[in-house]
XYZ file of N, CA, C and O in Angstrom:
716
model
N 81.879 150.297 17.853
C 81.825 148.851 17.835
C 81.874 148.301 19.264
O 81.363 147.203 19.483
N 82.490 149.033 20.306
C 82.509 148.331 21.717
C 81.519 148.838 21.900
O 82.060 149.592 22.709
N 79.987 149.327 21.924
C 78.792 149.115 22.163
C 78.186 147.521 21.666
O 77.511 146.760 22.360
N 78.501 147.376 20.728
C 77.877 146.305 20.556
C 78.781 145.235 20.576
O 78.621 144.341 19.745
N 79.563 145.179 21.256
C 80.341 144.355 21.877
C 79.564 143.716 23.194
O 79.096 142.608 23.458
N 79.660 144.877 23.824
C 78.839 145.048 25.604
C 77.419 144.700 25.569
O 76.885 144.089 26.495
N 76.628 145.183 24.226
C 75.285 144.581 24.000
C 75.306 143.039 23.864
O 74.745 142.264 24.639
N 76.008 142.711 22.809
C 75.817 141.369 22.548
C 76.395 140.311 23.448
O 75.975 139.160 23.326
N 77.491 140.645 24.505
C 77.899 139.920 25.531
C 77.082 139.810 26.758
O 77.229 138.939 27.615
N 76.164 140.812 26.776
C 74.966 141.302 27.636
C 74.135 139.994 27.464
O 74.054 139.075 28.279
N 73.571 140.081 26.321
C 72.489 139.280 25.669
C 72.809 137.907 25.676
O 73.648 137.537 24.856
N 72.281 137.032 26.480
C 72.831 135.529 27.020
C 71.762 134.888 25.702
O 70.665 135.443 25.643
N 72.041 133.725 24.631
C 71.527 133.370 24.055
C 70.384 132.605 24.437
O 69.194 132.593 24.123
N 71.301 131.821 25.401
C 70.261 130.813 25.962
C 68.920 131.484 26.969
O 67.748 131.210 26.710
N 69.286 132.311 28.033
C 68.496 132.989 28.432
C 67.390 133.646 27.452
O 66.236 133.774 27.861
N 67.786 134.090 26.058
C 67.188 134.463 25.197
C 65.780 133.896 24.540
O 64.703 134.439 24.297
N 66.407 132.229 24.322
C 65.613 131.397 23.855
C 64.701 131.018 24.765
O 63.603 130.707 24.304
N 64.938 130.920 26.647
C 64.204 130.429 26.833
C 62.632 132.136 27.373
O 61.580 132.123 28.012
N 63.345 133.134 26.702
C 62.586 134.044 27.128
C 61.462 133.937 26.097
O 60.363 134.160 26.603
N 61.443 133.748 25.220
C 61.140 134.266 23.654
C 60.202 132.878 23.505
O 59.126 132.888 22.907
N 60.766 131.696 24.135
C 59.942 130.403 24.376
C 58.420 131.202 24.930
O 58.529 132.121 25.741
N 57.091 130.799 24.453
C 56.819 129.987 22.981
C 56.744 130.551 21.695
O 56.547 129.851 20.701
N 56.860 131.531 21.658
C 56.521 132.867 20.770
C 57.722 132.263 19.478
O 57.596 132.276 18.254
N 58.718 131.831 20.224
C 60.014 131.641 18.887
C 60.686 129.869 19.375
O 61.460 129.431 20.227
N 60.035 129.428 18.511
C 60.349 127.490 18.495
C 61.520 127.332 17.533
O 61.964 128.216 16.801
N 61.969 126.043 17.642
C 62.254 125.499 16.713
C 62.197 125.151 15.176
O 62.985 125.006 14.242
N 60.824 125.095 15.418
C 59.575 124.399 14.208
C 59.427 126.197 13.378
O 59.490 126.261 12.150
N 59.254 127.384 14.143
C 58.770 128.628 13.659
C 60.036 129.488 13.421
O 59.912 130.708 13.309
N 61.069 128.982 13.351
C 62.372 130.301 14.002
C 62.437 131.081 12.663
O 62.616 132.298 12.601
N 62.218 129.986 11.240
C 62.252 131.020 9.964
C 61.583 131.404 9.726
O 61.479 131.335 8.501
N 60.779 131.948 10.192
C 59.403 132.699 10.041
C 59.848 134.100 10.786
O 59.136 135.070 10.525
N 61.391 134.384 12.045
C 61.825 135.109 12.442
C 62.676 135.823 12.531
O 63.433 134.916 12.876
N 63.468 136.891 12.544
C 65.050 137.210 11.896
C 65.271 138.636 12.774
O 64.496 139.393 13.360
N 66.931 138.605 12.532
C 67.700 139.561 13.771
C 67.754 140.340 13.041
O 67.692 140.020 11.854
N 67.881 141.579 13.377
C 68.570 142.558 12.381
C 69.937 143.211 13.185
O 69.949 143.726 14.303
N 70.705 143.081 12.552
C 72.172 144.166 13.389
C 72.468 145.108 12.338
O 72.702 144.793 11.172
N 72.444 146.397 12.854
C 72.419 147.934 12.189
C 73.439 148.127 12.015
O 73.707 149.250 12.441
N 74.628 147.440 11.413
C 75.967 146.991 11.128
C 76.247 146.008 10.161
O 75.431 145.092 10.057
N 77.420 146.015 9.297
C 78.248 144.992 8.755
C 78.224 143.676 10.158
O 78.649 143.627 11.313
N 77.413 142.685 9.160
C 77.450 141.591 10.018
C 78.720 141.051 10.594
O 78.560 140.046 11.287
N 80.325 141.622 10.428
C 81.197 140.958 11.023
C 81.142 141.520 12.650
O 81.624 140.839 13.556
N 80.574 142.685 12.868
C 80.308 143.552 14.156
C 79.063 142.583 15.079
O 78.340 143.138 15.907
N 78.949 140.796 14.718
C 78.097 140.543 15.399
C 78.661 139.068 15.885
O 77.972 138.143 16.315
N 80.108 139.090 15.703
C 80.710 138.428 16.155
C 80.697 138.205 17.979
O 80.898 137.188 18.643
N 80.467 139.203 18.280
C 80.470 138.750 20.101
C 79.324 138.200 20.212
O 79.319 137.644 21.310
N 78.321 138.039 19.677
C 76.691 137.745 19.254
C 76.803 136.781 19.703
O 75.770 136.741 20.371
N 77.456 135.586 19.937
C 77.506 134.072 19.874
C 75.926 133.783 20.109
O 75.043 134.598 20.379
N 75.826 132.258 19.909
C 74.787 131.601 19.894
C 72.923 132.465 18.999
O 71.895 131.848 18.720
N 73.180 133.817 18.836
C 72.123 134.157 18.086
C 72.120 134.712 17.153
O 71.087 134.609 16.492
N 72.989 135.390 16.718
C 73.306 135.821 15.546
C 74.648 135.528 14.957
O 74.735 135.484 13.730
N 75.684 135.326 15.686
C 76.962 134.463 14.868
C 77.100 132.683 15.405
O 77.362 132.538 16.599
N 77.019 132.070 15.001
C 77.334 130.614 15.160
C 76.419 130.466 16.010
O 76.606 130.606 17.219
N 75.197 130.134 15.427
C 74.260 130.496 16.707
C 73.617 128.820 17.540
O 74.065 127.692 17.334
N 72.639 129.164 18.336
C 72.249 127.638 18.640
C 71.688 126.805 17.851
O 71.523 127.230 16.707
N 71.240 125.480 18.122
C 70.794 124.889 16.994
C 68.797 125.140 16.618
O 68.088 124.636 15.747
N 68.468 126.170 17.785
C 66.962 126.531 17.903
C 66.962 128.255 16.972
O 65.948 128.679 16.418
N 68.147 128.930 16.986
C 68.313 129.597 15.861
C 69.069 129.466 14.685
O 69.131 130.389 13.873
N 69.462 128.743 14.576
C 69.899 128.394 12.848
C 68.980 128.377 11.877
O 69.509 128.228 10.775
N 67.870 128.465 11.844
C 66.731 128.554 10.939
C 66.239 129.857 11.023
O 65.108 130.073 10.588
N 66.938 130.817 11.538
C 66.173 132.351 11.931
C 66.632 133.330 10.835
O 67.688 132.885 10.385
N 66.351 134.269 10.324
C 66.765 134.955 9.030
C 67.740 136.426 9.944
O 67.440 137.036 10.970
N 69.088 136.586 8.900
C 69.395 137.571 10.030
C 70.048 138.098 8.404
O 70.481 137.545 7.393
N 69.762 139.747 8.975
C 69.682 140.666 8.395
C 71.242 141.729 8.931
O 71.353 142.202 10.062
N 72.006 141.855 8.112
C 72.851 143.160 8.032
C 73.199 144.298 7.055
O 72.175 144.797 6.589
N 74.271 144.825 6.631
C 74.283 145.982 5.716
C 75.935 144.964 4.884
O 76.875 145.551 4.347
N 75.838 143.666 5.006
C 76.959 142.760 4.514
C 76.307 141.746 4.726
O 75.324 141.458 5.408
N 77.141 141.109 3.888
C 77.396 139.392 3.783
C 78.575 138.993 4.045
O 79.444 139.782 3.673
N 79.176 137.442 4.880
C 80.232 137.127 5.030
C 81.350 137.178 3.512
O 82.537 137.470 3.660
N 80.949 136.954 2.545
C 81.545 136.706 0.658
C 82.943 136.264 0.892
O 82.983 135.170 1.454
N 83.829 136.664 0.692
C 85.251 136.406 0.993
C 85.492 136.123 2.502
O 85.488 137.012 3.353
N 85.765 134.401 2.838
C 86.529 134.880 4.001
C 87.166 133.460 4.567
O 86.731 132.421 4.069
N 88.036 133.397 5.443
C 88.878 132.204 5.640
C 88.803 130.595 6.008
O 89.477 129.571 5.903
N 87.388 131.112 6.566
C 86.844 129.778 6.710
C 86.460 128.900 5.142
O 86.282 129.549 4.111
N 86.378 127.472 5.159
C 85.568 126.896 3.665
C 84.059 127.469 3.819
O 83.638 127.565 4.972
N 83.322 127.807 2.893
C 82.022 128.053 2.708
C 81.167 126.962 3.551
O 80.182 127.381 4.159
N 81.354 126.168 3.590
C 80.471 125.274 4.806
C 80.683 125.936 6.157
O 79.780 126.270 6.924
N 81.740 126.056 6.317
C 82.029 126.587 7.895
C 81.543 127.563 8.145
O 81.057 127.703 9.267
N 81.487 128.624 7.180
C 81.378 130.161 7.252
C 79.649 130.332 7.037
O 79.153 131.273 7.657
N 78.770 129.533 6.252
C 77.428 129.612 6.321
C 76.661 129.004 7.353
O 75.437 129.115 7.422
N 77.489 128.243 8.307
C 77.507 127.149 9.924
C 77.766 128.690 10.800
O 77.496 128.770 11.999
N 78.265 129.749 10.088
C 78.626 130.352 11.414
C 77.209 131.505 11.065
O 76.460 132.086 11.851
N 77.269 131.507 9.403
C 76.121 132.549 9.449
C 74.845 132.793 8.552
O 74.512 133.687 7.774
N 74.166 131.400 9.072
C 72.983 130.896 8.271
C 72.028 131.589 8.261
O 71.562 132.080 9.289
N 71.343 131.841 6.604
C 70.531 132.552 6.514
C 70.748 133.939 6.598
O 69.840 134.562 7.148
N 71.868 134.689 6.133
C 72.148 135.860 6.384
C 72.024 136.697 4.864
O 72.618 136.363 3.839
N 71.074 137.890 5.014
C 70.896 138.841 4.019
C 71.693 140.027 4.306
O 72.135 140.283 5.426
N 71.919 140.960 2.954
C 72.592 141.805 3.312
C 71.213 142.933 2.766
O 70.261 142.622 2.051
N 71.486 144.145 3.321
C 70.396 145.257 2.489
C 71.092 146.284 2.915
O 71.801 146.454 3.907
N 70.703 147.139 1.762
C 71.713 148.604 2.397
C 71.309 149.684 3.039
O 70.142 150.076 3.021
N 72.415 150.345 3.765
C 71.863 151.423 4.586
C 70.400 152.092 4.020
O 69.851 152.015 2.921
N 70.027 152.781 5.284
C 68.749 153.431 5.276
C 69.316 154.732 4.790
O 70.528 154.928 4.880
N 68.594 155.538 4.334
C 69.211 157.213 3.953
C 69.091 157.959 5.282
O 68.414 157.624 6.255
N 70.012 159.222 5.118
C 69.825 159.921 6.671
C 69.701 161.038 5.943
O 70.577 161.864 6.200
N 68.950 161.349 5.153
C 68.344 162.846 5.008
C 67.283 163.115 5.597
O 66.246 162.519 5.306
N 67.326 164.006 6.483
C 65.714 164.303 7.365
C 65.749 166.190 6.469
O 66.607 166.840 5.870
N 64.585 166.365 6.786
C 63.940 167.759 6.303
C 62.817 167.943 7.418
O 62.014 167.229 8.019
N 63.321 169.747 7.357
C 62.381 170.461 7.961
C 61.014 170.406 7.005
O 60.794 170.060 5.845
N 60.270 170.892 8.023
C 58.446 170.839 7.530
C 58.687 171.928 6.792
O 59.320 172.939 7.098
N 58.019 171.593 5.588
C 57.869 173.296 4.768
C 59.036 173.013 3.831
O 58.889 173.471 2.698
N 60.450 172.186 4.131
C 61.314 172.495 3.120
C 60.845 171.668 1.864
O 60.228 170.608 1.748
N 61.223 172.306 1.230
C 61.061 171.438 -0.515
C 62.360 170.522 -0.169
O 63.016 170.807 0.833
N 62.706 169.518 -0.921
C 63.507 168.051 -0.699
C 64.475 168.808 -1.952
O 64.000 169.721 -2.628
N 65.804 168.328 -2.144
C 66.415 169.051 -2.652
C 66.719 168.482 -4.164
O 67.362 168.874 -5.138
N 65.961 167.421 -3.854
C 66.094 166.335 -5.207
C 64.776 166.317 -6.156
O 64.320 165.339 -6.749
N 64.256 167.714 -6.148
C 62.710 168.196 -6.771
C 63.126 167.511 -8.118
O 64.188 166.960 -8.409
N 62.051 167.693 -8.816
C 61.967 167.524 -10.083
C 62.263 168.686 -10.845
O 63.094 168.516 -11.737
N 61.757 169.893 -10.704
C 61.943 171.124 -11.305
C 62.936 172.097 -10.854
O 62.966 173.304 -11.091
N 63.607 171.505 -10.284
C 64.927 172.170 -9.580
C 66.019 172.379 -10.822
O 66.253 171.444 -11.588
N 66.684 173.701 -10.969
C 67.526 173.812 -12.235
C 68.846 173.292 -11.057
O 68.954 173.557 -9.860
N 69.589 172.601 -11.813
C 71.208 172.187 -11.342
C 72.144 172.667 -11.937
O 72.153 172.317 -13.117
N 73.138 173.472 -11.589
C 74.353 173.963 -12.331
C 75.265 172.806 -12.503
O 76.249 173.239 -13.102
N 75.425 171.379 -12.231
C 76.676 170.806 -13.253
C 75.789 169.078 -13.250
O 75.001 168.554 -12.463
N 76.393 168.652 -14.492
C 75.151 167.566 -15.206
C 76.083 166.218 -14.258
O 75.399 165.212 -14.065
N 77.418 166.176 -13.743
C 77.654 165.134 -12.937
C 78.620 165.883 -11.844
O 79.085 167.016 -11.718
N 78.666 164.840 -11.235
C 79.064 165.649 -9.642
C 79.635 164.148 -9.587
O 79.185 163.144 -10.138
N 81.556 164.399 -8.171
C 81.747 163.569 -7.315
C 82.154 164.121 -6.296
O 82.988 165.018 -6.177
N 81.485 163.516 -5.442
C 81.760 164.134 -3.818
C 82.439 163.257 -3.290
O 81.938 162.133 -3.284
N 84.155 163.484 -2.499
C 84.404 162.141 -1.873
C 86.334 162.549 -1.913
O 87.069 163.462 -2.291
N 86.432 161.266 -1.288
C 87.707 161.666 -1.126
C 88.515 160.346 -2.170
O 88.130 159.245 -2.562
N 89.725 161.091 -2.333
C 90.533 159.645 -2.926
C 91.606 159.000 -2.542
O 92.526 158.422 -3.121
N 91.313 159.211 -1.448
C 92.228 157.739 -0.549
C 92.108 157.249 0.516
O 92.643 157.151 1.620
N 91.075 156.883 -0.196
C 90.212 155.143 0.484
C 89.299 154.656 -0.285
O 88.868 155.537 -1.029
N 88.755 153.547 -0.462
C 87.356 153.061 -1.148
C 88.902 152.699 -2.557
O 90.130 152.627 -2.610
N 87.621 152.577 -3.478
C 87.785 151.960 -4.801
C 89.128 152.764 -5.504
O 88.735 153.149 -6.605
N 90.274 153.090 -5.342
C 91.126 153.826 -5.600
C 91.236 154.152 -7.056
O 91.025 155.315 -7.400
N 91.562 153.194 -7.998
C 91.778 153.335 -9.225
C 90.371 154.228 -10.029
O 90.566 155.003 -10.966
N 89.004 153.944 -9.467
C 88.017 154.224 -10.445
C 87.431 155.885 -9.589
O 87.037 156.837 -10.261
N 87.505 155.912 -7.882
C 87.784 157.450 -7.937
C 88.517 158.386 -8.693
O 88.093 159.482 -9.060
N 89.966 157.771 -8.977
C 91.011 158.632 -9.375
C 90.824 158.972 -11.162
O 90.839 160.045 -11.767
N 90.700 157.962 -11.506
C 89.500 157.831 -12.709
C 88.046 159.037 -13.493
O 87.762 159.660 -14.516
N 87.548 158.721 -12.126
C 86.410 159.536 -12.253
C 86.744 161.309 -11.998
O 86.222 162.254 -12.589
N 87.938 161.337 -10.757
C 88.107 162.871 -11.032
C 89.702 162.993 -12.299
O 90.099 164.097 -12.671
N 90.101 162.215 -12.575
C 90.478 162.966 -14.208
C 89.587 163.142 -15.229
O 89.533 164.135 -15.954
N 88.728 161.951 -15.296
C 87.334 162.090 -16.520
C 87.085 163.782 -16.152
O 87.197 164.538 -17.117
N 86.770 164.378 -14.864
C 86.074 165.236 -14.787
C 86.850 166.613 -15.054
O 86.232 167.603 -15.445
N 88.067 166.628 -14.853
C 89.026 167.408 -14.902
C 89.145 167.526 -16.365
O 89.671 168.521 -16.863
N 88.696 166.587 -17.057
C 89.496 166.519 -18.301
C 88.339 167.225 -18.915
O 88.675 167.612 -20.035
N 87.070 167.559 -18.623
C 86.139 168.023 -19.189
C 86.383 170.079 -19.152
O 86.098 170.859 -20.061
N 86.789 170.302 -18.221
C 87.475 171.624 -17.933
C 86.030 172.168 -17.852
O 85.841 173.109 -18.622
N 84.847 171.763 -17.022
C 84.150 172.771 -16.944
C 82.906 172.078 -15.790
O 82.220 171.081 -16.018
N 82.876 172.890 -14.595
C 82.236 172.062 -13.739
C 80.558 172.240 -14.147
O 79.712 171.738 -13.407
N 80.187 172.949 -15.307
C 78.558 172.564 -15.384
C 78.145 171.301 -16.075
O 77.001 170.853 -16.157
N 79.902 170.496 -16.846
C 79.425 169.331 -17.456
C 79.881 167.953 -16.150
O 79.268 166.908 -15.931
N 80.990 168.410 -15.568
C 81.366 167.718 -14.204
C 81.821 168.219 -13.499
O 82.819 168.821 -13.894
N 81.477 168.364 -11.990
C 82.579 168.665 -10.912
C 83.200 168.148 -10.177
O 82.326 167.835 -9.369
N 84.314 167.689 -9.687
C 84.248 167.127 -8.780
C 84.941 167.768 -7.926
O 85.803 168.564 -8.299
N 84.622 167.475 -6.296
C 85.027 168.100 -4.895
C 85.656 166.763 -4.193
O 85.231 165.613 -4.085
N 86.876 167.426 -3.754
C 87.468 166.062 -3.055
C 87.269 166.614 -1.549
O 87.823 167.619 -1.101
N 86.458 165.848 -0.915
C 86.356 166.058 0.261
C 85.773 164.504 1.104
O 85.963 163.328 0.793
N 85.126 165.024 2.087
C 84.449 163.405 2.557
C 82.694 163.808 2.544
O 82.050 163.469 3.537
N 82.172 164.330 1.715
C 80.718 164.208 1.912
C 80.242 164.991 2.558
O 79.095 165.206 2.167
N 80.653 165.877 3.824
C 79.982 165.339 5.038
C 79.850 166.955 5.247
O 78.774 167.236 5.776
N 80.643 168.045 4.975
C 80.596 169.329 4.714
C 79.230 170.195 3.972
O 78.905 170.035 2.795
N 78.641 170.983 4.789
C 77.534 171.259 4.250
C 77.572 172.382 2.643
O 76.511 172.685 2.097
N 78.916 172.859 2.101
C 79.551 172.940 1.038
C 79.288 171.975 -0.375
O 78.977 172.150 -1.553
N 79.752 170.428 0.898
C 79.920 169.778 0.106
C 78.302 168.773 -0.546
O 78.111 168.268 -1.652
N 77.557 168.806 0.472
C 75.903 168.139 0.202
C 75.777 169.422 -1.045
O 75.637 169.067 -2.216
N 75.816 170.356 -0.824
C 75.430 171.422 -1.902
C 75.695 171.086 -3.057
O 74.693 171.037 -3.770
N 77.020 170.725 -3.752
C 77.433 170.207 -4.934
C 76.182 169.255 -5.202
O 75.390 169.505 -6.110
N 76.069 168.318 -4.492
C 75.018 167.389 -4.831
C 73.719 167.466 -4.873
O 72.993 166.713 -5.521
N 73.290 168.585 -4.029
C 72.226 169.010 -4.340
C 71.642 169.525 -5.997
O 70.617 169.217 -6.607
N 73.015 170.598 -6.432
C 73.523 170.748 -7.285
C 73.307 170.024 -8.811
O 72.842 170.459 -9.865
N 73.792 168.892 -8.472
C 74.157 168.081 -9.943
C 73.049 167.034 -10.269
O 72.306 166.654 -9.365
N 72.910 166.513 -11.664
C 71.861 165.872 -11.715
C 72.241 164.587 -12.088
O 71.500 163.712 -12.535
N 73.526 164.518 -11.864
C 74.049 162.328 -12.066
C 75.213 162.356 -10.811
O 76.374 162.734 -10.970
N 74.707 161.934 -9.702
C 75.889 161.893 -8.819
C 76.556 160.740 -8.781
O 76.162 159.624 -8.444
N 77.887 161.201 -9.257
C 79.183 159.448 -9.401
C 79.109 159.065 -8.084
O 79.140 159.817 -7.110
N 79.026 158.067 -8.088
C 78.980 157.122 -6.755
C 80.034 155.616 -6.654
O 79.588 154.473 -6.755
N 81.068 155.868 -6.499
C 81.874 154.872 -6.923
C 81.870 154.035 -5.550
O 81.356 154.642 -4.610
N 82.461 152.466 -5.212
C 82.637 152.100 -3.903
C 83.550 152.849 -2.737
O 84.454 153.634 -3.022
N 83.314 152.622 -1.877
C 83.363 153.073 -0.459
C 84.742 152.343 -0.144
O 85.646 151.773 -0.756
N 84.391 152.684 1.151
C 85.689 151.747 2.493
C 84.782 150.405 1.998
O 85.527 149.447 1.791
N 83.794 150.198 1.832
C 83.442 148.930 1.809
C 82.056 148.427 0.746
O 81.615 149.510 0.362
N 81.362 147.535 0.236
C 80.513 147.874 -0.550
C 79.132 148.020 0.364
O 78.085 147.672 -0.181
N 79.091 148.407 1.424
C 78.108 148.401 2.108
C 77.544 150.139 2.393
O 76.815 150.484 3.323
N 78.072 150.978 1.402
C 78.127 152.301 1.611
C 76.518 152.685 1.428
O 75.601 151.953 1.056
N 76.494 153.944 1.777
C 75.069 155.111 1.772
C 75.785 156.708 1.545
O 76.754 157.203 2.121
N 75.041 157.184 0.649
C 75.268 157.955 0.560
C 73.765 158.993 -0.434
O 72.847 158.397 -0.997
N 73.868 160.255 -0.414
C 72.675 160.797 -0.598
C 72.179 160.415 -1.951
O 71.080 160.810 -2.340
């Protein structure tokens, strides 16, 4: 996050506008939009272009992996600070070698019919903890397995490669990705 701290304190708004002058007006700005490769609260040092921005970008569409939804300001204040803001979710980060088959074939046999990969303490607490008794309670990992770990273990992509309904419950936040 202190990268884009240093970026966005970098980035002078006004200097911005008058760079981008004529290409990005007043009259055209929603026709234009930011994207920050982050939960839009990480665009808080942003001032004037992407958080509380000038009055030549307030009509500009800005794009994160969140929306402000809950938060302390009244809803007037808080859509004044972040107008026009979409949320869309992460991009996937599965890359493959040339030649490999993708692991999510169609004709691929899977040894267990649901899978959870993940840990349980953090994210959605009650409906992880949930989901690995459901699975426990089945006593047999070809109908569920679950692995408590964080994902990220090449062990653990295997399970998922593995299974053919992967539980996907919320995250640290609802802005999650996962395979």
């Amino acid at each position: 996050q202190q990268q884009w701290t240093k970026k966005c304190r970098w980035l002078n708004a006004t200097a911005l506008l008058e760079e981008l002058a004529p290409t990005l007006t007043a009259e055209n700005a929603c026709r234009h939009f930011f994207a920050l490769g982050k939960g839009h609260y990480v665009g808080k040092p942003c001032k004037g272009w992407f958080w509380d921005p000038l009055p030549a970008f307030s009509s500009t569409i800005r794009i994160a992996y969140s929306h402000f939804g809950k938060t302390k300001d009244p809803p007037e204040k808080a859509s004044l600070k972040h107008p026009h803001l979409f949320s869309v979710p992460y991009p996937s980060s599965i890359h493959l070698e040339p030649g490999v088959p993708p692991p999510h074939g169609r004709h691929r046999d899977r040894k267990h019919l649901m899978g959870f990969v993940g840990s349980y303490d953090h994210g959605d607490l009650p409906v992880r903890r949930k989901i690995r008794d459901a699975c426990l309670a089945y006593n047999s990992s070809e109908v569920c397995h679950p692995v408590a770990g964080r994902g990220t273990k090449a062990e653990d992509l295997l399970v998922k490669s593995d299974t053919t309904f992967c539980l996907e419950p919320g995250g640290d936040s609802p802005w999650r990705k996962s395979l």
